[in-house]
Amino acid sequence: MSMVLRRVWELVSSTSRGNVDGSGAEACSRSDLGELEQLPGDILLQILRELGPKDAAKMSCVCKSLRCLVFDNRLWVHFLQTHHPDPSSDSLFFAEATLSYGYPLPLPPFHARTPQLSFKHIYGQRARVPGSVIIDGGSGYCKFGWSKYACPSGRSATFLEFGNIESPMYTRLRHFFATIYNRMQVKPNTQPVIVSVPICHYDDTESAKASRRQLKEAIYAALFDMNVPAVCAVNQATLALFAAKRTSGIAVNIGFQVTSVVPIFNGKVMRSVGVEVVGLGALKLTGFLREKMQLNNLNFQSLYTVRTLKEKLCYVTLDYEAELSKDTQASFEAVGEGRFTLSKERFQTGEILFQPHLAGVQAMGLHQAIALCMEHCHSAELAGDSDWYKTVVLSGGSACLPGLAERLEKELKALLPPYISNGTRVIPPPYGADTPWFGAKIIGNLSTFPGPWCVTKKQFRQKPRLNLIW
């Protein structure tokens, strides 16, 4: 194929570069060459795709007339999708146009003036980016793996890896990271690491800031003492937003113990606006389903079985009262334990997110917490997009319950005045329970990584950059 293309373009060496079209490709004028003159540019692009990135890059040297096609963004977006782990051109453009400058992110007007990206250059840069280790250490389960992989390579219960709870934070973190590196069978000094950190110490008080600073320094100290070359530590809420291709919005994480509602503006957690916390998490939902199963004499061997049934059979209904009168039976075959059939438990489990009193919990419903956060965001009147808070991104395993996003949109429209609720969109977890991990993966595969996102050991000792996205 390469020889054919070389021969064709030796015959059309007198062609010249034409105008740039809307997609970034350039039309090439041709001399009178009979049938060859009729060959569409899209056909030539398809041929270049078949050649692959190396041979396509060489084509601009074979013939000047090919340069306009070799620099076509469509060609290199195709190569990026084929040879790199990003799932879509939307993710590529979001990452390179928005995140490649590092943190703090440029304000939105900057992006509007950003010149068109050269994806040929980006392809070359991304090809040289070292793979990074990603550790998404939630309070319940930890996901870990390589940024170059399509998904996490392993996961485990965090508490099994975290060491003795009585030990100092540094000691526990050192034990935790050492265990993950052992599981991955990789030496810490070989690759940068991206650490996903759960939102904690929610307030904007001086004591909360001091607690966050202490945790931050313990994370960096533990990793640098293990000779990790560079560390990028980002909170889970921000990573979930990045995974949804957003830099501003409200991130709702249904964690292991609690659910956090976090306003984020241009990549920064707006604690001054207010982070809402609901005392309900995945553990409470699983425990509620267990109690319902026990009341119905459904026997099981472990809580893991109940968690599996929650993930496979449970859902959130739009109208709770109407659903009570319906036949909602469904069954699932649990490995090693036989077949389980659930009925009303399927939607009653998720309903405690909206009516916590059903589980004996005195707390506001999830929809009420989000509505309160949106009201605070509206009152804050931050500069920029006035509707930035109307995108709500869900994350966490229990946030994957079918129907949750639709129910939240319905409840928010009922709770909030139209000038706040109009245009509100609730996005289900873009990558399921692994959403923050994929947000970290977007950062780890940037053409500029690790430079603008990471802290080195020398920078940590100087401590000028420790305010990264916390």
Coordinates of C-alpha atoms in Angstrom, one line a residue, residues 170-461:
Y170 CA 2.0 8.1 57.8
T171 CA 2.5 4.5 58.9
R172 CA -0.9 3.4 57.6
L173 CA -0.4 5.2 54.3
R174 CA 3.1 3.7 53.8
H175 CA 1.6 0.2 54.5
F176 CA -1.3 0.9 52.1
F177 CA 0.9 2.1 49.2
A178 CA 3.5 -0.7 49.7
T179 CA 0.7 -3.3 49.5
I180 CA -0.7 -1.8 46.3
Y181 CA 2.7 -1.7 44.6
N182 CA 3.3 -5.3 45.7
R183 CA 0.0 -6.4 44.2
M184 CA 0.9 -4.6 40.9
Q185 CA 4.4 -6.1 41.0
V186 CA 6.1 -2.8 40.2
K187 CA 8.9 -0.8 41.8
P188 CA 7.7 2.6 43.1
N189 CA 10.7 4.4 41.6
T190 CA 9.9 3.6 38.0
Q191 CA 6.7 5.6 37.3
P192 CA 4.8 8.7 38.5
V193 CA 1.7 8.0 40.5
I194 CA -1.7 9.6 40.5
V195 CA -3.5 9.2 43.8
S196 CA -7.3 9.7 44.1
V197 CA -8.2 11.0 47.6
P198 CA -11.7 10.9 49.1
I199 CA -13.2 14.2 50.1
C200 CA -12.8 14.7 53.8
H201 CA -12.6 17.5 56.4
Y202 CA -15.5 19.1 54.5
D203 CA -15.5 22.5 56.2
D204 CA -13.6 25.7 55.3
T205 CA -12.5 26.3 58.8
E206 CA -8.9 26.7 59.9
S207 CA -9.0 23.3 61.7
A208 CA -10.3 21.6 58.6
K209 CA -7.6 23.2 56.5
A210 CA -5.0 22.0 58.9
S211 CA -6.4 18.5 58.8
R212 CA -6.3 18.4 55.0
R213 CA -2.8 19.8 55.0
Q214 CA -1.7 17.1 57.5
L215 CA -3.2 14.3 55.4
K216 CA -1.7 15.8 52.2
E217 CA 1.8 16.0 53.6
A218 CA 1.5 12.4 54.9
I219 CA 0.5 11.1 51.5
Y220 CA 3.4 12.9 49.8
A221 CA 5.9 11.9 52.5
A222 CA 4.9 8.2 52.4
L223 CA 5.2 8.1 48.6
F224 CA 8.5 10.1 48.3
D225 CA 10.0 8.0 51.0
M226 CA 9.3 5.0 48.8
N227 CA 11.3 6.9 46.0
V228 CA 8.3 7.6 43.8
P229 CA 9.6 10.1 41.2
A230 CA 6.5 12.3 41.0
V231 CA 3.1 12.5 42.7
C232 CA -0.2 13.8 41.5
A233 CA -2.9 13.8 44.3
V234 CA -6.4 14.8 43.3
N235 CA -9.7 14.4 45.2
Q236 CA -12.3 11.9 43.9
A237 CA -15.0 14.5 43.3
T238 CA -12.8 16.5 40.9
L239 CA -11.7 13.3 39.1
A240 CA -15.4 12.2 38.7
L241 CA -16.1 15.6 37.1
F242 CA -13.1 15.2 34.7
A243 CA -14.4 11.7 33.7
A244 CA -17.6 13.3 32.6
K245 CA -15.7 15.9 30.6
R246 CA -16.5 18.8 32.9
T247 CA -14.5 21.2 35.0
S248 CA -17.4 22.8 36.8
G249 CA -20.5 21.3 38.4
I250 CA -21.6 19.4 41.4
A251 CA -20.0 16.0 42.1
V252 CA -22.2 13.6 44.1
N253 CA -20.2 10.6 45.5
I254 CA -22.1 7.8 47.2
G255 CA -19.2 6.5 49.2
F256 CA -18.8 3.6 51.6
Q257 CA -20.0 5.4 54.7
V258 CA -21.4 8.7 53.6
T259 CA -22.5 10.6 50.6
S260 CA -20.8 13.9 49.7
V261 CA -22.3 16.7 47.5
V262 CA -19.3 18.8 46.3
P263 CA -19.6 22.0 44.3
I264 CA -16.6 22.4 42.0
F265 CA -15.8 25.5 39.9
N266 CA -13.1 25.4 37.3
G267 CA -11.6 22.4 38.9
K268 CA -11.5 23.8 42.5
V269 CA -13.6 22.5 45.3
M270 CA -15.7 25.4 46.6
R271 CA -15.8 24.7 50.3
S272 CA -16.6 28.3 50.9
V273 CA -19.9 27.7 49.1
G274 CA -20.5 24.6 51.1
V275 CA -20.0 20.8 50.8
E276 CA -23.1 18.9 51.9
V277 CA -22.7 15.5 53.6
V278 CA -25.5 12.9 54.0
G279 CA -24.9 10.1 56.6
L280 CA -25.9 7.4 54.1
G281 CA -23.5 5.4 52.1
A282 CA -23.2 2.1 50.2
L283 CA -22.8 0.2 53.5
K284 CA -26.1 1.4 54.8
L285 CA -27.9 0.5 51.5
T286 CA -26.4 -3.0 51.6
G287 CA -27.3 -3.4 55.3
F288 CA -30.9 -2.3 54.6
L289 CA -31.2 -4.9 51.9
R290 CA -29.8 -7.5 54.2
E291 CA -32.4 -6.7 56.9
K292 CA -35.2 -7.0 54.3
M293 CA -33.9 -10.3 53.1
Q294 CA -33.7 -11.7 56.6
L295 CA -37.3 -10.6 57.3
N296 CA -38.3 -12.6 54.2
N297 CA -36.3 -15.6 55.3
L298 CA -33.8 -15.4 52.5
N299 CA -30.6 -17.0 53.7
F300 CA -27.2 -16.0 52.5
Q301 CA -23.6 -16.8 53.5
S302 CA -21.9 -13.4 53.3
L303 CA -22.5 -9.6 53.0
Y304 CA -20.8 -9.9 49.6
T305 CA -23.8 -11.9 48.3
V306 CA -26.1 -9.1 49.4
R307 CA -23.9 -6.5 47.8
T308 CA -24.0 -8.5 44.5
L309 CA -27.8 -8.7 44.6
K310 CA -28.0 -4.9 45.3
E311 CA -25.9 -4.3 42.2
K312 CA -27.7 -6.8 40.0
L313 CA -31.3 -6.4 41.0
C314 CA -32.0 -3.1 42.8
Y315 CA -33.1 0.1 41.1
V316 CA -34.6 3.5 41.9
T317 CA -38.2 4.2 40.9
L318 CA -39.6 7.5 39.7
D319 CA -42.8 7.1 41.8
Y320 CA -42.3 5.1 45.1
E321 CA -46.0 4.9 46.1
A322 CA -47.1 3.7 42.6
E323 CA -44.3 1.1 42.5
L324 CA -45.6 -0.5 45.8
S325 CA -48.6 -1.8 44.0
K326 CA -46.7 -3.4 41.1
D327 CA -45.2 -6.9 40.7
T328 CA -41.5 -6.3 40.8
Q329 CA -40.1 -9.8 41.3
A330 CA -36.8 -10.6 39.7
S331 CA -34.2 -13.3 40.3
F332 CA -30.4 -13.7 40.2
E333 CA -28.1 -16.7 40.4
A334 CA -25.4 -16.0 43.0
V335 CA -22.3 -18.1 42.5
G336 CA -22.1 -20.8 45.1
E337 CA -25.3 -19.8 46.9
G338 CA -28.1 -20.6 44.4
R339 CA -30.9 -18.4 43.1
F340 CA -32.4 -15.4 44.9
T341 CA -35.7 -13.8 44.1
L342 CA -36.4 -10.3 45.3
S343 CA -39.5 -8.2 45.0
K344 CA -40.2 -4.8 46.7
E345 CA -36.7 -4.9 48.2
R346 CA -35.4 -4.1 44.8
F347 CA -36.6 -0.5 44.9
Q348 CA -37.0 0.0 48.6
T349 CA -33.2 -0.2 49.0
G350 CA -32.5 2.8 46.8
E351 CA -35.5 4.7 48.2
I352 CA -33.7 5.3 51.5
L353 CA -31.5 7.7 49.6
F354 CA -34.6 9.9 49.3
Q355 CA -36.4 8.8 52.5
P356 CA -33.6 8.0 55.1
H357 CA -36.2 7.5 57.8
L358 CA -37.2 4.2 56.2
A359 CA -33.8 2.9 57.4
G360 CA -34.0 4.6 60.8
V361 CA -31.6 7.4 59.8
Q362 CA -32.2 11.0 60.8
A363 CA -30.8 12.9 57.8
M364 CA -31.9 14.9 54.8
G365 CA -32.6 13.1 51.5
L366 CA -30.0 13.1 48.8
H367 CA -32.2 15.3 46.6
Q368 CA -32.6 17.8 49.4
A369 CA -28.8 17.9 50.0
I370 CA -28.2 18.6 46.3
A371 CA -30.9 21.2 46.1
L372 CA -29.4 23.0 49.1
C373 CA -26.0 22.9 47.5
M374 CA -27.4 24.3 44.2
E375 CA -29.1 27.2 46.1
H376 CA -25.8 28.0 47.8
C377 CA -24.0 28.0 44.4
H378 CA -26.7 30.3 42.9
S379 CA -26.3 32.7 45.8
A380 CA -22.5 32.7 45.5
E381 CA -22.8 34.5 42.1
L382 CA -19.3 33.4 41.0
A383 CA -17.8 35.1 37.9
G384 CA -18.2 33.2 34.7
D385 CA -20.9 30.8 33.6
S386 CA -23.9 31.4 35.8
D387 CA -25.3 27.9 35.2
W388 CA -22.0 26.1 36.1
Y389 CA -23.7 24.3 39.0
K390 CA -26.5 22.8 37.0
T391 CA -24.5 19.8 35.9
V392 CA -24.6 17.1 38.6
V393 CA -22.2 14.1 38.1
L394 CA -22.8 10.9 40.1
S395 CA -20.0 8.6 41.2
G396 CA -19.7 5.5 43.4
G397 CA -20.9 2.0 43.0
S398 CA -24.3 2.6 44.5
A399 CA -24.8 5.6 42.3
C400 CA -25.0 3.1 39.4
L401 CA -28.5 2.0 40.5
P402 CA -30.7 2.3 37.4
G403 CA -33.2 5.2 37.6
L404 CA -31.2 7.2 40.2
A405 CA -30.3 10.1 37.8
E406 CA -33.9 10.4 36.4
R407 CA -35.4 10.4 40.0
L408 CA -33.0 13.1 41.1
E409 CA -33.8 15.3 38.2
K410 CA -37.5 14.9 38.9
E411 CA -37.1 15.7 42.7
L412 CA -34.8 18.7 42.0
K413 CA -37.4 20.2 39.6
A414 CA -40.0 19.8 42.3
L415 CA -37.9 21.3 45.1
L416 CA -36.2 24.2 43.3
P417 CA -37.6 27.3 41.7
P418 CA -37.5 27.3 37.9
Y419 CA -34.7 29.8 37.6
I420 CA -32.4 27.3 39.4
S421 CA -33.8 24.0 38.2
N422 CA -34.2 24.8 34.5
G423 CA -31.4 23.3 32.6
T424 CA -30.3 21.0 35.4
R425 CA -28.8 17.7 34.2
V426 CA -27.9 14.7 36.3
I427 CA -25.3 12.5 34.7
P428 CA -25.0 8.8 35.9
P429 CA -21.4 7.6 36.7
P430 CA -19.7 7.8 33.2
Y431 CA -17.6 4.7 34.0
G432 CA -19.6 3.1 36.7
A433 CA -18.0 2.4 40.0
D434 CA -14.5 3.2 38.5
T435 CA -15.4 6.8 37.4
P436 CA -12.7 8.6 39.5
W437 CA -10.1 6.1 38.3
F438 CA -10.9 7.0 34.7
G439 CA -10.7 10.7 35.6
A440 CA -7.2 10.0 36.8
K441 CA -6.5 8.1 33.6
I442 CA -7.4 11.2 31.5
I443 CA -4.7 13.2 33.4
G444 CA -2.2 10.4 33.2
N445 CA -2.4 10.2 29.4
L446 CA -2.2 13.9 28.7
S447 CA 0.5 15.0 26.3
T448 CA 2.0 17.2 29.0
F449 CA 2.0 14.7 31.8
P450 CA 3.6 14.5 34.4
G451 CA 5.0 18.1 34.3
P452 CA 2.2 20.5 35.2
W453 CA 0.2 18.1 37.3
C454 CA 2.8 16.5 39.5
V455 CA 4.9 17.4 42.6
T456 CA 8.5 16.1 42.7
K457 CA 10.4 15.3 45.9
K458 CA 12.4 18.6 45.6
Q459 CA 9.2 20.6 45.2
F460 CA 7.6 18.8 48.2
R461 CA 10.6 19.8 50.4

